[in-house]
mmCIF file of C-alpha atoms in Angstrom:
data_model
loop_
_atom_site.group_PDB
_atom_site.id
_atom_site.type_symbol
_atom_site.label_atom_id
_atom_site.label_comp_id
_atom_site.label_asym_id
_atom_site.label_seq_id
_atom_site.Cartn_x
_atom_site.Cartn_y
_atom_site.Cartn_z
ATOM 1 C CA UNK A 7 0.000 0.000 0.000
ATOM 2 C CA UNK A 8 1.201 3.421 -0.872
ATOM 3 C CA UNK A 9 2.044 6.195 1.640
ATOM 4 C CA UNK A 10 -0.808 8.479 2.942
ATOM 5 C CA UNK A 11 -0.700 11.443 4.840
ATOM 6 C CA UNK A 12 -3.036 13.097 6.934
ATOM 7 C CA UNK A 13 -3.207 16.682 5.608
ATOM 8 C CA UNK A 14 -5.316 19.286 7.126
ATOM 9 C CA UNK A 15 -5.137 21.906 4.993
ATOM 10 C CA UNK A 16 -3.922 22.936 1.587
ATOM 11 C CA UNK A 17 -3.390 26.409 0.774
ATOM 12 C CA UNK A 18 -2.850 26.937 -3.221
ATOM 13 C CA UNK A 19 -1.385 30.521 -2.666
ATOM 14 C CA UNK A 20 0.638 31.623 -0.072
ATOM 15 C CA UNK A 21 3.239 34.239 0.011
ATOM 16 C CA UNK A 22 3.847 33.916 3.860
ATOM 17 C CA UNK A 23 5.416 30.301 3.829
ATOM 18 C CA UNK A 24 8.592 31.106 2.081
ATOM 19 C CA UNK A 25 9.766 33.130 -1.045
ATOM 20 C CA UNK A 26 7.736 33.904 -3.772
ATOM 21 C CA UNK A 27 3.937 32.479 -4.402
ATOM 22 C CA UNK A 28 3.837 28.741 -2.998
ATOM 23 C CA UNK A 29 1.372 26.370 -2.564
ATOM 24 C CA UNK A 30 1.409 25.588 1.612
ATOM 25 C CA UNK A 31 0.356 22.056 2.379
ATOM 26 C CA UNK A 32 -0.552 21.897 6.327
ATOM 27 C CA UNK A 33 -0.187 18.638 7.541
ATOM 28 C CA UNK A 34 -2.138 17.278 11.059
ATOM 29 C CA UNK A 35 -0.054 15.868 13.886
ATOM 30 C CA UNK A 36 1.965 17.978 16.159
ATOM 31 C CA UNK A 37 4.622 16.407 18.850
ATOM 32 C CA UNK A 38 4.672 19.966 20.196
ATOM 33 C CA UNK A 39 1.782 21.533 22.721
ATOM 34 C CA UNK A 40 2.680 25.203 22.479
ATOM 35 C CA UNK A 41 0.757 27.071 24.876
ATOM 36 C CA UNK A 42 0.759 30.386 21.882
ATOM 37 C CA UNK A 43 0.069 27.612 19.043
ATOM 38 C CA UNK A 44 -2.219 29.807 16.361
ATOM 39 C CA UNK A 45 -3.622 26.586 14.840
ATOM 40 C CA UNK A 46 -4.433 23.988 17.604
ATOM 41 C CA UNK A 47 -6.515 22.180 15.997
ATOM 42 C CA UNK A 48 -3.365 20.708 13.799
ATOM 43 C CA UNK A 49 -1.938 18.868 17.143
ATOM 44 C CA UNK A 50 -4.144 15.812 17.815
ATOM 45 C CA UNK A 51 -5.545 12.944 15.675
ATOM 46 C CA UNK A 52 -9.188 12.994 15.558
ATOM 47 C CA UNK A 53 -10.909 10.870 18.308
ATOM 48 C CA UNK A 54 -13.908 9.921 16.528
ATOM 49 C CA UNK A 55 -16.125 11.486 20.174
ATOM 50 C CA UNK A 56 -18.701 12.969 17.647
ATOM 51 C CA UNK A 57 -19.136 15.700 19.474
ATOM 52 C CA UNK A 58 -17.877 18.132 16.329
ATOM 53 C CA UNK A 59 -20.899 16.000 14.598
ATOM 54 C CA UNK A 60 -23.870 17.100 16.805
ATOM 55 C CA UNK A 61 -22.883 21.016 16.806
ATOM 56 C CA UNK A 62 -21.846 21.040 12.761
ATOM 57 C CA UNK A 63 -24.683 23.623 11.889
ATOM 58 C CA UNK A 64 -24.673 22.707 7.958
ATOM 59 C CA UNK A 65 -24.567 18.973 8.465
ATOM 60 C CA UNK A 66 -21.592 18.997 6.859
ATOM 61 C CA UNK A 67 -19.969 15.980 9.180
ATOM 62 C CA UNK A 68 -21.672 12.692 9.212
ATOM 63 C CA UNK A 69 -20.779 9.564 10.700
ATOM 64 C CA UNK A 70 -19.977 6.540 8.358
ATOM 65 C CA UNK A 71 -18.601 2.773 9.625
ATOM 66 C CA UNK A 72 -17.444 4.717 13.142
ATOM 67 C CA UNK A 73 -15.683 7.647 11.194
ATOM 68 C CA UNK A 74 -16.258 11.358 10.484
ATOM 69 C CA UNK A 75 -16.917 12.082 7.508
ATOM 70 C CA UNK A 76 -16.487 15.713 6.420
ATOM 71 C CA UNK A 77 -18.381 17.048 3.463
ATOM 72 C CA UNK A 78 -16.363 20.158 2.267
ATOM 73 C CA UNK A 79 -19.303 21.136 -0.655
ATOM 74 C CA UNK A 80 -21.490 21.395 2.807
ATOM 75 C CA UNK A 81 -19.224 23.142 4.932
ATOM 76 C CA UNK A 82 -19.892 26.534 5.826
ATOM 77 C CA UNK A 83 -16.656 27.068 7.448
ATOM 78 C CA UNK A 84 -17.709 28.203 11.307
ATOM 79 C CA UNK A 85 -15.219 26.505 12.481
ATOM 80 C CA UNK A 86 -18.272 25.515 15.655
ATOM 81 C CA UNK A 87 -15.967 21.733 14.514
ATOM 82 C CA UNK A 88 -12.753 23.013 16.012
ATOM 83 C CA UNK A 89 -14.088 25.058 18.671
ATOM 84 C CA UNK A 90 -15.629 22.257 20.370
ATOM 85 C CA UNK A 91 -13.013 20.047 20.270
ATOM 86 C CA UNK A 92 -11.188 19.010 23.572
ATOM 87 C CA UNK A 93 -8.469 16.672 22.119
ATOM 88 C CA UNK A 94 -6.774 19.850 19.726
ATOM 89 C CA UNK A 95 -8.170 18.544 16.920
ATOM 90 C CA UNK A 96 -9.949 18.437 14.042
ATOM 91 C CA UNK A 97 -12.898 16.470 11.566
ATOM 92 C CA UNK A 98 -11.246 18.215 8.488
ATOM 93 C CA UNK A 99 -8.511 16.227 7.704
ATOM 94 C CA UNK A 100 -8.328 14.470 4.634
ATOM 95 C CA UNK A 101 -5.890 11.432 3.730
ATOM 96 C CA UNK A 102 -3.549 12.172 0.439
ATOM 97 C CA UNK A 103 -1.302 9.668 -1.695
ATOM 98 C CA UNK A 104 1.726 11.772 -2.948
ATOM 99 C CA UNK A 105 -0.058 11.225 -6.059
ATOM 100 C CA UNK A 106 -2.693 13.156 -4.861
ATOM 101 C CA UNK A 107 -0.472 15.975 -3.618
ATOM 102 C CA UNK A 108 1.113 15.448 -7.305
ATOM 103 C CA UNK A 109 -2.159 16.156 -8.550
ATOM 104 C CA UNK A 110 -3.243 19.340 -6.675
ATOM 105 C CA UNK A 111 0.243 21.229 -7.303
ATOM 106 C CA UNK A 112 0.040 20.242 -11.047
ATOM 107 C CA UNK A 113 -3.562 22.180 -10.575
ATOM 108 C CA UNK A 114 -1.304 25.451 -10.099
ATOM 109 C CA UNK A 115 2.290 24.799 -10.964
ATOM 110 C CA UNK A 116 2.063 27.390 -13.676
ATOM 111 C CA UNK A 117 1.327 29.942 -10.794
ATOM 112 C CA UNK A 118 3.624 29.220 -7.832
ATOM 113 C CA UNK A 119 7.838 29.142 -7.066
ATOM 114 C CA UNK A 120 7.215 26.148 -4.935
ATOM 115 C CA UNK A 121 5.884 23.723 -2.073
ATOM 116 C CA UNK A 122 6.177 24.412 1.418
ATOM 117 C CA UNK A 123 4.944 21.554 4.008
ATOM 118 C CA UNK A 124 3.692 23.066 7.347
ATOM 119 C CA UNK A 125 1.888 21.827 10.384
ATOM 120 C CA UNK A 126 1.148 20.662 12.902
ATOM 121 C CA UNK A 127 4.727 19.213 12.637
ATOM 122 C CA UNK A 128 5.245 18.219 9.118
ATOM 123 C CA UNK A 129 8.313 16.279 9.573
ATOM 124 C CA UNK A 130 7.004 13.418 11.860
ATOM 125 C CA UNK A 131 5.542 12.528 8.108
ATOM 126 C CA UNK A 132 9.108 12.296 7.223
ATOM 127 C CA UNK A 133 9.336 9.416 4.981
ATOM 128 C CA UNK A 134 5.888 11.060 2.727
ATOM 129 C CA UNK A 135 7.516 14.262 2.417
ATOM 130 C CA UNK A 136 10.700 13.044 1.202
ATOM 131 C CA UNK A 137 8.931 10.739 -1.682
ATOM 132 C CA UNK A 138 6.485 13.822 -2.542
ATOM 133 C CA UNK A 139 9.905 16.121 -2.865
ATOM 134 C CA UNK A 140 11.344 13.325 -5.182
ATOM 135 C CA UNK A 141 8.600 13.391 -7.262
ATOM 136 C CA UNK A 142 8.132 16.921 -7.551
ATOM 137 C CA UNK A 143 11.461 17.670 -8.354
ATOM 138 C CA UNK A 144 11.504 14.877 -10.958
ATOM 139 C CA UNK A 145 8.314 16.089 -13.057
ATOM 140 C CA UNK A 146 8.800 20.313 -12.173
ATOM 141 C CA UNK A 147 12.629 20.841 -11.458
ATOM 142 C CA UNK A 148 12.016 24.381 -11.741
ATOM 143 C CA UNK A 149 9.989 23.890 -7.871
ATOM 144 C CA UNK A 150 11.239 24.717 -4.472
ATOM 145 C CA UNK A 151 10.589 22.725 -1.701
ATOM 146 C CA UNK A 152 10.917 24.019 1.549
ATOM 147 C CA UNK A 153 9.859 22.530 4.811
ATOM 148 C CA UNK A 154 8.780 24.475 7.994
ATOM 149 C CA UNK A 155 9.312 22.830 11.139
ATOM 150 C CA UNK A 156 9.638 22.699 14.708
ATOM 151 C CA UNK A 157 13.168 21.321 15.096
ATOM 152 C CA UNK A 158 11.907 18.665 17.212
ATOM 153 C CA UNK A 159 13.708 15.367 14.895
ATOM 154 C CA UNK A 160 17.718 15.114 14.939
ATOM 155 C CA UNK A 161 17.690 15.916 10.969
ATOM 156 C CA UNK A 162 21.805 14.782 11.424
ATOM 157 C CA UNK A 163 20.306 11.122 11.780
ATOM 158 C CA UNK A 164 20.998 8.865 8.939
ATOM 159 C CA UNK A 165 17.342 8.097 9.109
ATOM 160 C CA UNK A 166 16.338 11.451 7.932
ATOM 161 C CA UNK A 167 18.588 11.577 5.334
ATOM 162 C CA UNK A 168 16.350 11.321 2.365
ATOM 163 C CA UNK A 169 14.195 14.251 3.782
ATOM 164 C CA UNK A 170 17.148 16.445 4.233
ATOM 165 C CA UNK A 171 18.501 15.794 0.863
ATOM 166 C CA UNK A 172 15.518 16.020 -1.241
ATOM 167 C CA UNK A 173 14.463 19.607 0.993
ATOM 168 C CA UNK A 174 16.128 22.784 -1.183
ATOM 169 C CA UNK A 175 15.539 24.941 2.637
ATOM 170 C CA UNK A 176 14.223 24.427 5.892
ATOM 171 C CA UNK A 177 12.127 27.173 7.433
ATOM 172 C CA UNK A 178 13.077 26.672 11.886
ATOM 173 C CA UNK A 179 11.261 28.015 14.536
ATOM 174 C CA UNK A 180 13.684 28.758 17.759
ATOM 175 C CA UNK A 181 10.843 29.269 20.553
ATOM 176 C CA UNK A 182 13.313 29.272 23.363
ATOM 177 C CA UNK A 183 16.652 29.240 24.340
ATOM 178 C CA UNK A 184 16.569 28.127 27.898
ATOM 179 C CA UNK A 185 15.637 24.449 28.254
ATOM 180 C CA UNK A 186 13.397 24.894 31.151
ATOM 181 C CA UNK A 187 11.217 27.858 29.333
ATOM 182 C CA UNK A 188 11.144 25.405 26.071
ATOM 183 C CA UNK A 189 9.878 22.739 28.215
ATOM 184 C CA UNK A 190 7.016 25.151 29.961
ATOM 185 C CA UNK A 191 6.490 26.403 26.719
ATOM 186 C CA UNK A 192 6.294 23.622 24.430
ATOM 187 C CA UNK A 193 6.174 20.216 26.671
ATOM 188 C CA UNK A 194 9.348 19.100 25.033
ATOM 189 C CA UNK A 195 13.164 19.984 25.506
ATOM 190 C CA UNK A 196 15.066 22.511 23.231
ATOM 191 C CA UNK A 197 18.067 20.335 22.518
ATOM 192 C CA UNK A 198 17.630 19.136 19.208
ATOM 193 C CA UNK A 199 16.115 22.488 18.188
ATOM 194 C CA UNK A 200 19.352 24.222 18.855
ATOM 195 C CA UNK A 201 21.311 21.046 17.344
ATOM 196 C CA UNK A 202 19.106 21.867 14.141
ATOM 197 C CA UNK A 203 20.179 25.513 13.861
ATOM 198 C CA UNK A 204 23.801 24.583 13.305
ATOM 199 C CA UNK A 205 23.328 21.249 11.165
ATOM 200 C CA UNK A 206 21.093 23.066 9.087
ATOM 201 C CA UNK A 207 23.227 26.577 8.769
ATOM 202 C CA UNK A 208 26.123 24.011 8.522
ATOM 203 C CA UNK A 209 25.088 22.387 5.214
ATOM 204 C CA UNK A 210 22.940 25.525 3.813
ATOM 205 C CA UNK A 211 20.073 24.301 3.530
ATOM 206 C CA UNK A 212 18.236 27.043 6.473
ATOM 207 C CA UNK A 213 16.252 29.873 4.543
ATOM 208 C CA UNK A 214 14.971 31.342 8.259
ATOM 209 C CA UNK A 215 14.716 30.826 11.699
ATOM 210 C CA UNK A 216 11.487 32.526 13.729
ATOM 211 C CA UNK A 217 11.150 33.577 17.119
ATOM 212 C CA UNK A 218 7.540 34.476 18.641
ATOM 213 C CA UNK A 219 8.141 36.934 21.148
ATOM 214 C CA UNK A 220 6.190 36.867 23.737
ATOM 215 C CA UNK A 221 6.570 39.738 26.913
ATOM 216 C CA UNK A 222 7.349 38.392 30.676
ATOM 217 C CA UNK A 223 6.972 34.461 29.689
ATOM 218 C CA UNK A 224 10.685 34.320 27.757
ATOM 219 C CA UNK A 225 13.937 35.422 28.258
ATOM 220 C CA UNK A 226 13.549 37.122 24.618
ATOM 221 C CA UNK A 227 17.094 38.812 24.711
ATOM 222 C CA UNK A 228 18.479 35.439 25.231
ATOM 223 C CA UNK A 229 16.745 33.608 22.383
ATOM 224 C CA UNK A 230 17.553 36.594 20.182
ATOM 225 C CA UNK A 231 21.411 37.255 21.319
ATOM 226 C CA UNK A 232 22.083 33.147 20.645
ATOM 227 C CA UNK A 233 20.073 33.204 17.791
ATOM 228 C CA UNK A 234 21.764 36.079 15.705
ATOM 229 C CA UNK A 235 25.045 34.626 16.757
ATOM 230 C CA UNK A 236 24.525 31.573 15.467
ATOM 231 C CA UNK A 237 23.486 32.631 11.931
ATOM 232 C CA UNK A 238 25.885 35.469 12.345
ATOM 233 C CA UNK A 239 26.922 36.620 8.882
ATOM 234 C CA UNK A 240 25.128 33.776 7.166
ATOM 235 C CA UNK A 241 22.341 34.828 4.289
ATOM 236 C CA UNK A 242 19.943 33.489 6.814
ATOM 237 C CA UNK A 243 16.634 35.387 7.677
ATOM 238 C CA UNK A 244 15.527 35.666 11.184
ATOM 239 C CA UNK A 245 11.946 36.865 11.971
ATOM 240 C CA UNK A 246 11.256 38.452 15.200
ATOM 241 C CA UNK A 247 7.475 37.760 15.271
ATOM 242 C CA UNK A 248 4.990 39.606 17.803
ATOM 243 C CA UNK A 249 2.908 37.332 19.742
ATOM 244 C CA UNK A 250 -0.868 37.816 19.119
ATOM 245 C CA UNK A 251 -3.928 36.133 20.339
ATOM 246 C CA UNK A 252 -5.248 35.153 17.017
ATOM 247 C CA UNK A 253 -6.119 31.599 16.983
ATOM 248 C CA UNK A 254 -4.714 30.918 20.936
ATOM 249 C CA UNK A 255 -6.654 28.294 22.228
ATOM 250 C CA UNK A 256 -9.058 30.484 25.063
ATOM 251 C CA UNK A 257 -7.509 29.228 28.376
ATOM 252 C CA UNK A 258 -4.079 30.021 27.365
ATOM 253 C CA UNK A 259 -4.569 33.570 26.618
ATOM 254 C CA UNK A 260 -4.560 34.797 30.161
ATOM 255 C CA UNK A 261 -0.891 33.922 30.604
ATOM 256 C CA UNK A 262 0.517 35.209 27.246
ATOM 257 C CA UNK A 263 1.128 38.940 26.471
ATOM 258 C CA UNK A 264 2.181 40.712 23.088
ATOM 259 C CA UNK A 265 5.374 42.885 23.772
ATOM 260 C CA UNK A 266 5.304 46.338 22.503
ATOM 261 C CA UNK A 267 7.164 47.921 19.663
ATOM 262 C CA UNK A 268 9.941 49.474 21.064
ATOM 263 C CA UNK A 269 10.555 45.756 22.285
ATOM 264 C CA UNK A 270 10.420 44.665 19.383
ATOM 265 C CA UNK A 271 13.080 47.548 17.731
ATOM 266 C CA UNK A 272 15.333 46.916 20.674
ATOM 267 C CA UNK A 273 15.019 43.029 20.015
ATOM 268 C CA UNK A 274 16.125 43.694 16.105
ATOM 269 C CA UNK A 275 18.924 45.722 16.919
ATOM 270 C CA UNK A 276 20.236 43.288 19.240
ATOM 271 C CA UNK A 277 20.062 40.643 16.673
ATOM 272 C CA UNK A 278 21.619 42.575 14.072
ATOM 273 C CA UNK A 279 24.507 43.358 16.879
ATOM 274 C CA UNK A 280 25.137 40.171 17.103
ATOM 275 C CA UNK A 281 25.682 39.713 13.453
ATOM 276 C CA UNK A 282 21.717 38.679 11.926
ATOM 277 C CA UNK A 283 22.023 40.036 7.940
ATOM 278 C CA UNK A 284 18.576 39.980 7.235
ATOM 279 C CA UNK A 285 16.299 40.410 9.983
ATOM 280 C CA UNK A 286 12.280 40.934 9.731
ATOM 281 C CA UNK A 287 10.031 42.583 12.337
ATOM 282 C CA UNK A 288 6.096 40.757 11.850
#
């Protein structure tokens, strides 16, 4: 049997997910439980508990042989699905071949620079995205692939290999520094993260690194000092991004505050101090 993939979303045109116009393929399964996490409903494998069923208002979801089924013509896109959820998931997941994938991005490949697979954490699909990349470079070489992830796999393993060779850039997010905050932060430790940042910058294949700043939860100046150093005077962008409540699941709000714009200036200068090129304020 071939390779599926659970994919939660697929965005056709994206100019957020890496350079140029790319198609941004959102995959469901997340080994990370960040408390600022803007799409929670990519973390968890659906339960089948029905409950997203009974409260679907366009009777879009129905239940077939124990499973959801999710009727996209019917869905009015409220969203009631997600909200109810208590696992941090989500009914709108579909299963894809890579011949499926193939299918979609030869829909658009006219109109897009490249692929970029997201999450969730794309990467504990590993051995999918590294067949999907192989095909897509073999029928549209001129496509980038890019990969955004979490940093939570050690990509140096020989097991990963085919991923990392088949991925033109990698797209990391540095969420902490400090092992203890990554662990409040995240549920998991930062170690391989930081191993990442240097394998990756090592063998040029890191486009960007992201921080979300977020005001009296992180020790922002470290993450940003160690960050900047390490892709000191590399062509490496590094996004400083402002933490905002869009998407935050409700009970984690009260905890998590946006800092302000001077932080944000003062953060930037420090990384371009410490030697960051190409740094973005978002």
């Amino acid at each position: 049997m071939g390779l599926k993939a659970k994919i939660n979303k697929i965005i056709k045109f994206s100019n957020v997910d890496g350079p140029g116009n790319r198609m941004a393929i959102f995959f469901q399964g997340c080994n990370f439980n960040c408390e600022y996490c803007h799409n929670p409903e990519t973390i968890n494998i659906c339960k089948e508990c029905y409950k997203c069923v009974e409260v679907c208002p366009s009777k879009a979801l129905e239940i077939y042989n124990s499973k959801i089924i999710w009727n996209k013509n019917l869905c009015c896109e409220c969203d009631q699905c997600t909200k109810i959820c208590k696992f941090d998931s989500s009914p709108k997941v579909n299963e894809y071949t890579v011949e499926d994938l193939l299918a979609e991005i030869g829909k658009v490949k006219a109109f897009i620079k490249g692929i970029t697979v997201s999450g969730g954490e794309s990467t504990l699909q590993y051995k999918f995205i590294a067949r999907l990349f192989s095909e897509v470079k073999k029928k549209w070489p001129n496509l980038t692939c890019f990969v955004d992830t979490n940093g939570s796999l050690n990509l140096d393993n020989i097991e990963y290999k085919e991923l990392v060779e088949n991925t033109d850039f990698f797209m990391l997010d540095v969420k902490a520094w400090n092992n203890s905050e990554h662990l409040l932060l995240t549920g998991k430790e930062v170690n391989s993260v930081i191993k990442n940042l240097y394998f990756l910058r090592d063998i040029g294949k890191l486009f960007e690194v992201r921080s979300v700043i977020v005001e009296n939860r992180l020790d922002n100046r470290l993450i940003v000092e160690n960050v900047a150093k390490a892709i000191s005077n590399k062509d490496i962008r590094y996004k400083i991004i402002k933490y905002r409540h869009f998407g935050v699941r409700e009970e984690m709000k009260s905890n998590l505050f946006s800092p302000t714009g001077i932080e944000l200036e003062e953060l930037e200068k420090l990384a371009q101090k410490n030697g960051a090129k190409n740094t973005l304020i978002i």
